[in-house]
Amino acid sequence: EDHKLSTSELEEKYGTSINKGLSSARAAEILARDGPNSLTPPKATPEIVKFLKQMVGGFSILLWIGAVFSWISFAIQLAQGAESPFDNLYLGVVLALVVILTGIFAYYQEAKSTNIMASFSKMIPQQALVIRDAEKKELPADQLVVGDIVEIKGGDRIPADIRLISTQGCKVDNSSLTGESEPQSRSCDFTHENPLETRNIAFYSTTCVEGTATGMVINTGDRTVIGRIASLASGVGNEKTPIAIEIEHFVYLVAGVAISIGVLFFIISVSMRYKILDSIIFLIGIIVANVPEGLLATVTVSLSLTAKRMAKKNCLVKNLEAVETLGSTSIICSDKTGTLTQNRMTVAHLWFDNQIYSADTSEDQTTQPFDQSSPSWTALSKIVTLCNRAEFRPGQENLPIMKRVVVGDASETALLKFAEVILGDVMNIRARNKKVAEIPFNSTNKFQLSIHETDDPNDKRFLLVMKGAPERILEKCSTIMINGKEEPLDSEKAAAFQTAYMELGGMGERVLGFCHLYLPENEFPDTYPFDTDSMNFPTSNLCFVGLLSMIDPPRSTVPDAVSKCRSAGIKVIMVTGDHPITAKAIAKSVGIISATSETVEDIAKRLNIPVEQVNRREATAAVVNGMELKDMSLQQLDEILCNHSEIVFARTSPQQKLIIVEGCQRQGAVVAVTGDGVNDSPALKKADIGIAMGIAGSDAAKNAADMVLLDDNFASIVTGVEEGRLIFDNLKKTIAYTLTKNIAELCPFLIYIIASIPMPIGTITILFIDLGTDVIPSVALAYEKAESDIMNRRPRNKRKDRLVNEQLAVYSYLQIGIMQSVGAFVTYFTVYAEQGFLPSTLLGVRVDWENNAINDFEDSYGQEWTKYQRMYLQWTGYTAFFVSITIQQVADLIIRKTRRNSIFQQGLFRNKVIWVGIFSQIGIALILTYGLGHVTALNFMPLRFQYWFVAVPFAILIWVYDEVRKLFIRRYPGSWWDKNMYY
Amino acid sequence: GLILLFYFIFYMFLVGMFAFCMYVMLLTLSPYTPTYRDRVSPPGVMIRPYLNGFTIAFNVSQPSTWQPYVDSMHHFLAAYDDKVQEEKNIECISGQYFIQGGNESEEKKACQFKRSLLQNCSGIEDPTFGYSKGQPPWVSCFFQIIGYRPGAGVPVSVDCKVQKGNESDLRSVDFYPGNGTFDLMYYPYYGKITHVNYTSPLVAMHFTDVKKNYLVPIQCSLNGKGIINDLNSDRFLGRIIFTLSIGK
């Protein structure tokens, strides 16, 4: 409301004085009442809650249950006075340790990635120039209170919402609020009912581009407009990431299998008259065998490896799971300014001598290729150089021209750089053509004029140069320069001008007209007193020289990136606050609207029929104006999103961006949204993956986003997508690899229960596989290269293409897993047989075997064994089983490198990390077997060397079988085999 | 349908592969001697009669408390009856290993170990073996390990003492035969296929004067070269520990 009040009313309302400001005491009072002038950061989850969440998430619950059961059976055995109850105590402790350690690990990983962001979003404390106690003071901006009088100059960030009281040529950049990068002028006048539109208010977090202003603080902290938007953003709930859903699905699946097999065999063992206590211990074993303890940690590591890789490619990922989300993205809603474009005006076209020339708009131009021989160009270049107030900041001589910082508005900057590239040292040219008078640009006369001496010592004339809106410039001209000669401006030439003007305007470019006049020497001698107020010089009948048009050109990498998105089945939607024509032109030039497709309006124009008669289905492209969008129902929006493959939303407001995102999500799409302004943060939050701009982005946007593009470049998103898809594939491989051996760990329990053989593998041994030998290899799969061009397939369907699908589980569990079990059992039986227990003897011996009192147990040869000798043999069996699984997991690791291609196509040695994995696997197994073979609690025994090779034929079988599987999949796509065997 | 068929064939193949591997593996084994004997040696010790557990308690005055031991003893020693031994086994030269060369698959001869060698503990003169007098005997044997030659030329002997406690609780123990040694001629053992009638040599320990009405923990251990009898983790390796409690 404050924008409507007069200055004195304001003084009264806030108890302040424009000249003296608040008193320090009063300010302190208000500060105590309102709190500091800063945005409250979004509420963070307490660390302890995060930590506990890691402790109970995923498989942890199952393992806790296992641990508790172990302790219960320990307590029961202790009470019964059994011989070795401590085994179960240890097992429980080990299980609890596993949960706690993996929990700590996951917590640490998360904390690390959050920290990266925390350091990123830290702001440099801002200072503000305040009048208090009738003195000007520098104060930290967060000390500002309502009623303070602050002074602002060009380049400052506005420290709070401010009602302006006096201004001099003040312009603000509201892009962080509205997304429009066009500077808006600010004055003390009340111009609009809506406080957001009126000119006499400057908003917190926007920047003052030029001029100075004095104003009164009317809102601070969270009560500012920005603060309200930021709190709107925190109101939008965070969606669960697709990978989180996938992992949850996978956890449920595996937990379901574990529990059902566990319970089934619990019932079986009870009905087979095993003791309840024993049955519980079996249950624990089955659960431990079924749960891939190390997997969730592996997934975290793989994701963070990818995140690191992405950071190198300028995608900083805040939330690890967002890595994969990017890969499943099916729609990208991209900003225009800065993301698709270079975010700086650049001269794109020139028109002189009745001809349009194109200029180079790439990022690092050093020369301009168009024809510069015409004398008209010489004249035009002189106007461009002289009729320009922009200047390079000093001390940048060594920088490339395009990187130098310029003081001046966007158009003038563009012209200055353009001139500098072609002519070199503009400042020197200006110095030689001394400026004698100048009228700066203003919105009423819409032109800029200056009068110069010429650098030709023989020419004593003054040169009047002028630039401005083309139609206004043309009005002032009576002649036009063609090939360096002034020719009368007849209607034919005026028509040519109109055509050129329309054409350039139609490309969405900002067009400026240029004209000049040499003032006759006799009328305007050296000493002539030019007066810009009375305009004592001619401003009509000038000579028209040419047009220059400027645009914020697309980044050179963007068209390629857009076409990559297209072949990857990702729809790119442009959402911008810009004018529809400009938006469409940029969309066309980057390929968001492809060269052949037409909008409804284009078709109408081509067929010369009213827009209403066009069949909307024929149009593949659509440019939707924010005003149209306002009146649309949700169904209409859905229809547009559904029916058009190429969509541009122009002149949209922040709220509409949110609506568009929601519309896309209603189509079942995974939506990535880019944004930089504070106003974008609700949409960023709502999106499946919010992408903030690292350079231009505001802190609020970075806070709301899941990812930050360090170079603001759309093309980086595409590399991110590629990485995201790759990690999804690789996680699939990791999981398949990990799940396989679970069967080889589970089968021993089942056969132990059913056939009553001595226990083939111990629970602790299983944990050594899951958390020892298998960990590095499964991480190594994250380094696997893509099998084919993953950017040529459609994004995965959230509902259909699961991370762990039926084929993956079945193939791992029922085929490779069973093969591994068979291989391991062969080793197991071999070890027992060579020690005197033939397979036939082993069946059904469990009860006697485990009886502590039987110390003269007879083997197949008539030798007698003490209980402890049997235990040693049993542990040797554990070790043999363990070694066999490890050896076969090496084969499993190699086959998991690819899902479709032959290993030889993929290259056995391309991924070096796999080999690190294999060596680590074997190394750890060697250490456990021979190094720790004497620590009885671990149940490892030194193993005869030849037992390492018993399972090798099975490892080879696994490899060969999988090669055959892949061969058939490649040979017969779509066949029964393909459907059942491809995971 | 097809999928079931596929799995049927797949598993049949795996079963076949498993069977083949087991078959090949079994082919490499000798039916007479296990490939490795490192886990089963050195030998463990067992005592008879063994009914349930190693805490033995009975009252002399109540025959029902010790009768099961007597029965068990008779049952166990039946194989050592002098007649049976004379019929099946041959007499060997004492003091040296009875090494039988020749083909591995040939049937091996076994040496006589007559029950009468156990004298007072043989149950021939006193069918109650002395239980009725409160002088229970125990017979110990150590484990059969194929090819094992205990003591490396010097016969292995048995001795018993009180394990943790007053030495005087176990005043005297008589050993039969001889000084409680296992004669070398009974070794080596050739496995149950060829050494059909092999009877493990025994040493009987006669506890003639054990403190009555008192729990007496006793450890009997083997002594000899290559015998391990002090492993903490295995209480049956080279020794045996049991508790006697004889009431009046």
PDB file of N, CA, C and O in Angstrom, chain A residues 810 814-815 819 826 829-830 834-835 838 853 855-856 860-866 868-869 876 944 946-947 961 976 980-981, chain B residues 3 6-7 10-11 18 22 30-32 34-40 42 48 50 143-144 146 191-192 233-234 236-237:
ATOM      1  N   VAL A 810      14.674 -62.819 -11.817  1.00  0.00           N
ATOM      2  CA  VAL A 810      14.591 -64.235 -12.173  1.00  0.00           C
ATOM      3  C   VAL A 810      15.917 -64.733 -12.742  1.00  0.00           C
ATOM      4  O   VAL A 810      16.411 -65.785 -12.358  1.00  0.00           O
ATOM      5  N   LEU A 814      17.327 -67.339 -10.327  1.00  0.00           N
ATOM      6  CA  LEU A 814      17.009 -68.712 -10.709  1.00  0.00           C
ATOM      7  C   LEU A 814      17.962 -69.302 -11.741  1.00  0.00           C
ATOM      8  O   LEU A 814      17.936 -70.499 -11.992  1.00  0.00           O
ATOM      9  N   GLN A 815      18.791 -68.461 -12.363  1.00  0.00           N
ATOM     10  CA  GLN A 815      19.710 -69.043 -13.348  1.00  0.00           C
ATOM     11  C   GLN A 815      21.154 -68.943 -12.880  1.00  0.00           C
ATOM     12  O   GLN A 815      21.753 -69.940 -12.499  1.00  0.00           O
ATOM     13  N   MET A 819      23.373 -71.669 -10.678  1.00  0.00           N
ATOM     14  CA  MET A 819      24.639 -72.205 -11.188  1.00  0.00           C
ATOM     15  C   MET A 819      25.733 -72.029 -10.148  1.00  0.00           C
ATOM     16  O   MET A 819      26.525 -72.946  -9.895  1.00  0.00           O
ATOM     17  N   VAL A 826      29.630 -78.327  -5.290  1.00  0.00           N
ATOM     18  CA  VAL A 826      30.624 -79.294  -5.768  1.00  0.00           C
ATOM     19  C   VAL A 826      31.903 -79.157  -4.939  1.00  0.00           C
ATOM     20  O   VAL A 826      32.473 -80.142  -4.470  1.00  0.00           O
ATOM     21  N   PHE A 829      31.292 -80.572  -1.384  1.00  0.00           N
ATOM     22  CA  PHE A 829      31.308 -82.033  -1.293  1.00  0.00           C
ATOM     23  C   PHE A 829      32.719 -82.566  -1.540  1.00  0.00           C
ATOM     24  O   PHE A 829      33.119 -83.564  -0.943  1.00  0.00           O
ATOM     25  N   THR A 830      33.454 -81.890  -2.408  1.00  0.00           N
ATOM     26  CA  THR A 830      34.821 -82.346  -2.667  1.00  0.00           C
ATOM     27  C   THR A 830      35.655 -82.268  -1.392  1.00  0.00           C
ATOM     28  O   THR A 830      36.380 -83.209  -1.045  1.00  0.00           O
ATOM     29  N   GLU A 834      37.221 -85.617   0.322  1.00  0.00           N
ATOM     30  CA  GLU A 834      38.663 -85.851   0.390  1.00  0.00           C
ATOM     31  C   GLU A 834      39.149 -85.954   1.828  1.00  0.00           C
ATOM     32  O   GLU A 834      40.262 -86.387   2.070  1.00  0.00           O
ATOM     33  N   GLN A 835      38.316 -85.527   2.762  1.00  0.00           N
ATOM     34  CA  GLN A 835      38.686 -85.688   4.161  1.00  0.00           C
ATOM     35  C   GLN A 835      38.066 -86.954   4.760  1.00  0.00           C
ATOM     36  O   GLN A 835      38.233 -87.211   5.947  1.00  0.00           O
ATOM     37  N   LEU A 838      32.157 -89.108   2.452  1.00  0.00           N
ATOM     38  CA  LEU A 838      31.591 -89.153   1.117  1.00  0.00           C
ATOM     39  C   LEU A 838      30.206 -88.530   1.147  1.00  0.00           C
ATOM     40  O   LEU A 838      29.538 -88.515   2.185  1.00  0.00           O
ATOM     41  N   ALA A 853      28.359 -84.174  22.407  1.00  0.00           N
ATOM     42  CA  ALA A 853      28.793 -85.309  23.202  1.00  0.00           C
ATOM     43  C   ALA A 853      29.395 -86.412  22.336  1.00  0.00           C
ATOM     44  O   ALA A 853      30.133 -87.258  22.822  1.00  0.00           O
ATOM     45  N   ASN A 855      31.939 -87.776  20.295  1.00  0.00           N
ATOM     46  CA  ASN A 855      33.307 -87.429  19.962  1.00  0.00           C
ATOM     47  C   ASN A 855      34.033 -88.560  19.260  1.00  0.00           C
ATOM     48  O   ASN A 855      35.240 -88.540  19.113  1.00  0.00           O
ATOM     49  N   ASP A 856      33.261 -89.595  18.857  1.00  0.00           N
ATOM     50  CA  ASP A 856      33.891 -90.641  18.067  1.00  0.00           C
ATOM     51  C   ASP A 856      33.048 -90.886  16.830  1.00  0.00           C
ATOM     52  O   ASP A 856      32.630 -91.978  16.528  1.00  0.00           O
ATOM     53  N   SER A 860      33.271 -92.138   6.434  1.00  0.00           N
ATOM     54  CA  SER A 860      33.037 -93.209   5.462  1.00  0.00           C
ATOM     55  C   SER A 860      34.132 -94.265   5.459  1.00  0.00           C
ATOM     56  O   SER A 860      33.968 -95.342   4.920  1.00  0.00           O
ATOM     57  N   TYR A 861      35.280 -93.952   6.056  1.00  0.00           N
ATOM     58  CA  TYR A 861      36.406 -94.878   6.020  1.00  0.00           C
ATOM     59  C   TYR A 861      36.613 -95.581   7.353  1.00  0.00           C
ATOM     60  O   TYR A 861      37.545 -96.333   7.523  1.00  0.00           O
ATOM     61  N   GLY A 862      35.780 -95.270   8.346  1.00  0.00           N
ATOM     62  CA  GLY A 862      35.940 -95.883   9.641  1.00  0.00           C
ATOM     63  C   GLY A 862      36.822 -95.091  10.581  1.00  0.00           C
ATOM     64  O   GLY A 862      37.149 -95.538  11.671  1.00  0.00           O
ATOM     65  N   GLN A 863      37.239 -93.914  10.186  1.00  0.00           N
ATOM     66  CA  GLN A 863      38.012 -93.070  11.101  1.00  0.00           C
ATOM     67  C   GLN A 863      37.045 -92.386  12.062  1.00  0.00           C
ATOM     68  O   GLN A 863      35.878 -92.186  11.753  1.00  0.00           O
ATOM     69  N   GLU A 864      37.571 -92.035  13.213  1.00  0.00           N
ATOM     70  CA  GLU A 864      36.694 -91.420  14.198  1.00  0.00           C
ATOM     71  C   GLU A 864      37.111 -89.978  14.474  1.00  0.00           C
ATOM     72  O   GLU A 864      38.284 -89.671  14.574  1.00  0.00           O
ATOM     73  N   TRP A 865      36.090 -89.096  14.575  1.00  0.00           N
ATOM     74  CA  TRP A 865      36.304 -87.654  14.677  1.00  0.00           C
ATOM     75  C   TRP A 865      35.766 -87.121  15.985  1.00  0.00           C
ATOM     76  O   TRP A 865      34.671 -87.467  16.410  1.00  0.00           O
ATOM     77  N   THR A 866      36.532 -86.235  16.597  1.00  0.00           N
ATOM     78  CA  THR A 866      35.969 -85.539  17.760  1.00  0.00           C
ATOM     79  C   THR A 866      35.080 -84.417  17.248  1.00  0.00           C
ATOM     80  O   THR A 866      35.130 -84.032  16.074  1.00  0.00           O
ATOM     81  N   TYR A 868      35.296 -81.345  17.831  1.00  0.00           N
ATOM     82  CA  TYR A 868      36.039 -80.166  17.408  1.00  0.00           C
ATOM     83  C   TYR A 868      36.716 -80.384  16.068  1.00  0.00           C
ATOM     84  O   TYR A 868      36.806 -79.469  15.253  1.00  0.00           O
ATOM     85  N   GLN A 869      37.165 -81.627  15.844  1.00  0.00           N
ATOM     86  CA  GLN A 869      37.723 -81.915  14.523  1.00  0.00           C
ATOM     87  C   GLN A 869      36.667 -81.730  13.455  1.00  0.00           C
ATOM     88  O   GLN A 869      36.934 -81.231  12.372  1.00  0.00           O
ATOM     89  N   THR A 876      36.334 -75.464   7.351  1.00  0.00           N
ATOM     90  CA  THR A 876      37.036 -75.613   6.082  1.00  0.00           C
ATOM     91  C   THR A 876      36.014 -75.613   4.952  1.00  0.00           C
ATOM     92  O   THR A 876      36.222 -75.005   3.903  1.00  0.00           O
ATOM     93  N   ARG A 944      43.297 -75.778   1.128  1.00  0.00           N
ATOM     94  CA  ARG A 944      44.241 -76.315   0.140  1.00  0.00           C
ATOM     95  C   ARG A 944      44.080 -75.560  -1.159  1.00  0.00           C
ATOM     96  O   ARG A 944      42.979 -75.196  -1.576  1.00  0.00           O
ATOM     97  N   GLN A 946      44.227 -76.262  -4.265  1.00  0.00           N
ATOM     98  CA  GLN A 946      43.469 -76.748  -5.423  1.00  0.00           C
ATOM     99  C   GLN A 946      41.962 -76.488  -5.298  1.00  0.00           C
ATOM    100  O   GLN A 946      41.271 -76.429  -6.300  1.00  0.00           O
ATOM    101  N   TYR A 947      41.484 -76.289  -4.077  1.00  0.00           N
ATOM    102  CA  TYR A 947      40.038 -76.060  -3.926  1.00  0.00           C
ATOM    103  C   TYR A 947      39.598 -74.740  -4.538  1.00  0.00           C
ATOM    104  O   TYR A 947      38.426 -74.510  -4.784  1.00  0.00           O
ATOM    105  N   TYR A 961      27.446 -69.264 -20.810  1.00  0.00           N
ATOM    106  CA  TYR A 961      25.981 -69.239 -20.842  1.00  0.00           C
ATOM    107  C   TYR A 961      25.478 -67.824 -21.090  1.00  0.00           C
ATOM    108  O   TYR A 961      24.579 -67.602 -21.896  1.00  0.00           O
ATOM    109  N   TRP A 976      10.775 -64.608 -27.810  1.00  0.00           N
ATOM    110  CA  TRP A 976      10.463 -65.101 -26.472  1.00  0.00           C
ATOM    111  C   TRP A 976      11.694 -64.991 -25.584  1.00  0.00           C
ATOM    112  O   TRP A 976      11.649 -64.574 -24.439  1.00  0.00           O
ATOM    113  N   ASN A 980      12.184 -62.739 -22.110  1.00  0.00           N
ATOM    114  CA  ASN A 980      12.372 -63.373 -20.810  1.00  0.00           C
ATOM    115  C   ASN A 980      13.778 -63.236 -20.255  1.00  0.00           C
ATOM    116  O   ASN A 980      13.996 -63.388 -19.063  1.00  0.00           O
ATOM    117  N   MET A 981      14.723 -62.991 -21.145  1.00  0.00           N
ATOM    118  CA  MET A 981      16.104 -63.046 -20.696  1.00  0.00           C
ATOM    119  C   MET A 981      16.773 -61.687 -20.614  1.00  0.00           C
ATOM    120  O   MET A 981      17.853 -61.571 -20.077  1.00  0.00           O
TER     121      MET A 981
ATOM    122  N   ILE B   3       8.276 -71.441 -20.586  1.00  0.00           N
ATOM    123  CA  ILE B   3       9.232 -71.030 -19.568  1.00  0.00           C
ATOM    124  C   ILE B   3       9.507 -72.201 -18.613  1.00  0.00           C
ATOM    125  O   ILE B   3      10.633 -72.421 -18.183  1.00  0.00           O
ATOM    126  N   PHE B   6      11.720 -74.567 -20.317  1.00  0.00           N
ATOM    127  CA  PHE B   6      13.075 -74.035 -20.320  1.00  0.00           C
ATOM    128  C   PHE B   6      13.760 -74.324 -18.991  1.00  0.00           C
ATOM    129  O   PHE B   6      14.881 -74.825 -18.950  1.00  0.00           O
ATOM    130  N   TYR B   7      13.056 -74.005 -17.900  1.00  0.00           N
ATOM    131  CA  TYR B   7      13.677 -74.219 -16.597  1.00  0.00           C
ATOM    132  C   TYR B   7      13.897 -75.699 -16.316  1.00  0.00           C
ATOM    133  O   TYR B   7      14.882 -76.081 -15.688  1.00  0.00           O
ATOM    134  N   PHE B  10      16.946 -76.555 -18.219  1.00  0.00           N
ATOM    135  CA  PHE B  10      18.064 -75.848 -17.602  1.00  0.00           C
ATOM    136  C   PHE B  10      18.506 -76.551 -16.313  1.00  0.00           C
ATOM    137  O   PHE B  10      19.686 -76.826 -16.113  1.00  0.00           O
ATOM    138  N   TYR B  11      17.526 -76.887 -15.484  1.00  0.00           N
ATOM    139  CA  TYR B  11      17.878 -77.514 -14.215  1.00  0.00           C
ATOM    140  C   TYR B  11      18.337 -78.956 -14.423  1.00  0.00           C
ATOM    141  O   TYR B  11      19.222 -79.432 -13.711  1.00  0.00           O
ATOM    142  N   PHE B  18      26.194 -81.326 -12.220  1.00  0.00           N
ATOM    143  CA  PHE B  18      26.558 -81.576 -10.821  1.00  0.00           C
ATOM    144  C   PHE B  18      26.926 -83.050 -10.642  1.00  0.00           C
ATOM    145  O   PHE B  18      27.968 -83.389 -10.092  1.00  0.00           O
ATOM    146  N   MET B  22      30.482 -84.623  -9.532  1.00  0.00           N
ATOM    147  CA  MET B  22      30.610 -85.457  -8.350  1.00  0.00           C
ATOM    148  C   MET B  22      31.213 -86.807  -8.748  1.00  0.00           C
ATOM    149  O   MET B  22      32.066 -87.344  -8.053  1.00  0.00           O
ATOM    150  N   SER B  30      40.342 -92.661  -3.426  1.00  0.00           N
ATOM    151  CA  SER B  30      40.610 -94.072  -3.178  1.00  0.00           C
ATOM    152  C   SER B  30      39.535 -94.581  -2.228  1.00  0.00           C
ATOM    153  O   SER B  30      39.162 -93.891  -1.291  1.00  0.00           O
ATOM    154  N   PRO B  31      39.007 -95.762  -2.464  1.00  0.00           N
ATOM    155  CA  PRO B  31      37.975 -96.264  -1.545  1.00  0.00           C
ATOM    156  C   PRO B  31      38.571 -96.731  -0.217  1.00  0.00           C
ATOM    157  O   PRO B  31      37.839 -96.994   0.725  1.00  0.00           O
ATOM    158  N   TYR B  32      39.878 -96.819  -0.142  1.00  0.00           N
ATOM    159  CA  TYR B  32      40.500 -97.406   1.065  1.00  0.00           C
ATOM    160  C   TYR B  32      41.083 -96.348   1.984  1.00  0.00           C
ATOM    161  O   TYR B  32      41.087 -96.500   3.186  1.00  0.00           O
ATOM    162  N   PRO B  34      41.312 -92.102   2.731  1.00  0.00           N
ATOM    163  CA  PRO B  34      40.899 -90.748   2.339  1.00  0.00           C
ATOM    164  C   PRO B  34      42.104 -89.980   1.801  1.00  0.00           C
ATOM    165  O   PRO B  34      43.245 -90.256   2.179  1.00  0.00           O
ATOM    166  N   THR B  35      41.822 -89.027   0.919  1.00  0.00           N
ATOM    167  CA  THR B  35      42.907 -88.263   0.311  1.00  0.00           C
ATOM    168  C   THR B  35      43.711 -87.521   1.368  1.00  0.00           C
ATOM    169  O   THR B  35      44.920 -87.467   1.331  1.00  0.00           O
ATOM    170  N   TYR B  36      42.986 -86.895   2.289  1.00  0.00           N
ATOM    171  CA  TYR B  36      43.678 -86.139   3.329  1.00  0.00           C
ATOM    172  C   TYR B  36      43.240 -86.628   4.686  1.00  0.00           C
ATOM    173  O   TYR B  36      42.093 -87.004   4.894  1.00  0.00           O
ATOM    174  N   ARG B  37      44.174 -86.639   5.623  1.00  0.00           N
ATOM    175  CA  ARG B  37      43.836 -87.037   6.978  1.00  0.00           C
ATOM    176  C   ARG B  37      44.286 -85.986   7.979  1.00  0.00           C
ATOM    177  O   ARG B  37      44.465 -86.244   9.140  1.00  0.00           O
ATOM    178  N   ASP B  38      44.473 -84.739   7.486  1.00  0.00           N
ATOM    179  CA  ASP B  38      45.042 -83.733   8.381  1.00  0.00           C
ATOM    180  C   ASP B  38      44.040 -83.195   9.390  1.00  0.00           C
ATOM    181  O   ASP B  38      44.413 -82.703  10.431  1.00  0.00           O
ATOM    182  N   ARG B  39      42.760 -83.284   9.053  1.00  0.00           N
ATOM    183  CA  ARG B  39      41.781 -82.739   9.987  1.00  0.00           C
ATOM    184  C   ARG B  39      41.434 -83.726  11.100  1.00  0.00           C
ATOM    185  O   ARG B  39      40.951 -83.337  12.146  1.00  0.00           O
ATOM    186  N   VAL B  40      41.679 -85.022  10.842  1.00  0.00           N
ATOM    187  CA  VAL B  40      41.210 -86.030  11.801  1.00  0.00           C
ATOM    188  C   VAL B  40      42.308 -86.382  12.813  1.00  0.00           C
ATOM    189  O   VAL B  40      42.040 -86.912  13.869  1.00  0.00           O
ATOM    190  N   PRO B  42      45.717 -85.103  15.265  1.00  0.00           N
ATOM    191  CA  PRO B  42      46.026 -86.284  16.072  1.00  0.00           C
ATOM    192  C   PRO B  42      44.769 -86.854  16.724  1.00  0.00           C
ATOM    193  O   PRO B  42      43.734 -86.205  16.713  1.00  0.00           O
ATOM    194  N   ARG B  48      34.548 -95.835  27.679  1.00  0.00           N
ATOM    195  CA  ARG B  48      33.355 -96.692  27.835  1.00  0.00           C
ATOM    196  C   ARG B  48      33.259 -97.105  29.277  1.00  0.00           C
ATOM    197  O   ARG B  48      34.303 -97.276  29.916  1.00  0.00           O
ATOM    198  N   TYR B  50      29.794 -95.359  27.961  1.00  0.00           N
ATOM    199  CA  TYR B  50      29.329 -93.994  27.787  1.00  0.00           C
ATOM    200  C   TYR B  50      27.826 -94.043  27.620  1.00  0.00           C
ATOM    201  O   TYR B  50      27.304 -94.655  26.699  1.00  0.00           O
ATOM    202  N   PHE B 143      41.266 -92.927  18.897  1.00  0.00           N
ATOM    203  CA  PHE B 143      40.537 -93.017  17.649  1.00  0.00           C
ATOM    204  C   PHE B 143      41.311 -93.662  16.545  1.00  0.00           C
ATOM    205  O   PHE B 143      42.526 -93.529  16.441  1.00  0.00           O
ATOM    206  N   GLN B 144      40.517 -94.312  15.703  1.00  0.00           N
ATOM    207  CA  GLN B 144      41.089 -94.964  14.543  1.00  0.00           C
ATOM    208  C   GLN B 144      41.346 -93.939  13.459  1.00  0.00           C
ATOM    209  O   GLN B 144      40.457 -93.198  13.056  1.00  0.00           O
ATOM    210  N   ILE B 146      43.282 -93.863   9.720  1.00  0.00           N
ATOM    211  CA  ILE B 146      43.889 -94.770   8.757  1.00  0.00           C
ATOM    212  C   ILE B 146      45.370 -94.437   8.560  1.00  0.00           C
ATOM    213  O   ILE B 146      45.750 -93.285   8.356  1.00  0.00           O
ATOM    214  N   GLY B 191      41.498 -99.048   7.562  1.00  0.00           N
ATOM    215  CA  GLY B 191      40.202 -98.622   7.036  1.00  0.00           C
ATOM    216  C   GLY B 191      39.195 -99.728   7.062  1.00  0.00           C
ATOM    217  O   GLY B 191      39.530-100.914   7.026  1.00  0.00           O
ATOM    218  N   LYS B 192      37.941 -99.344   7.137  1.00  0.00           N
ATOM    219  CA  LYS B 192      36.931-100.344   7.434  1.00  0.00           C
ATOM    220  C   LYS B 192      36.635-101.290   6.276  1.00  0.00           C
ATOM    221  O   LYS B 192      36.064-102.347   6.477  1.00  0.00           O
ATOM    222  N   SER B 233      40.654 -75.709  23.133  1.00  0.00           N
ATOM    223  CA  SER B 233      39.369 -75.684  22.447  1.00  0.00           C
ATOM    224  C   SER B 233      38.779 -77.083  22.277  1.00  0.00           C
ATOM    225  O   SER B 233      37.563 -77.228  22.192  1.00  0.00           O
ATOM    226  N   ASP B 234      39.620 -78.110  22.234  1.00  0.00           N
ATOM    227  CA  ASP B 234      39.080 -79.450  22.013  1.00  0.00           C
ATOM    228  C   ASP B 234      39.392 -80.328  23.210  1.00  0.00           C
ATOM    229  O   ASP B 234      40.536 -80.711  23.442  1.00  0.00           O
ATOM    230  N   PHE B 236      38.588 -83.305  23.751  1.00  0.00           N
ATOM    231  CA  PHE B 236      38.625 -84.745  23.499  1.00  0.00           C
ATOM    232  C   PHE B 236      39.848 -85.128  22.698  1.00  0.00           C
ATOM    233  O   PHE B 236      40.012 -86.262  22.302  1.00  0.00           O
ATOM    234  N   LEU B 237      40.677 -84.148  22.441  1.00  0.00           N
ATOM    235  CA  LEU B 237      41.850 -84.408  21.628  1.00  0.00           C
ATOM    236  C   LEU B 237      42.973 -84.883  22.543  1.00  0.00           C
ATOM    237  O   LEU B 237      43.483 -84.131  23.364  1.00  0.00           O
TER     238      LEU B 237
END
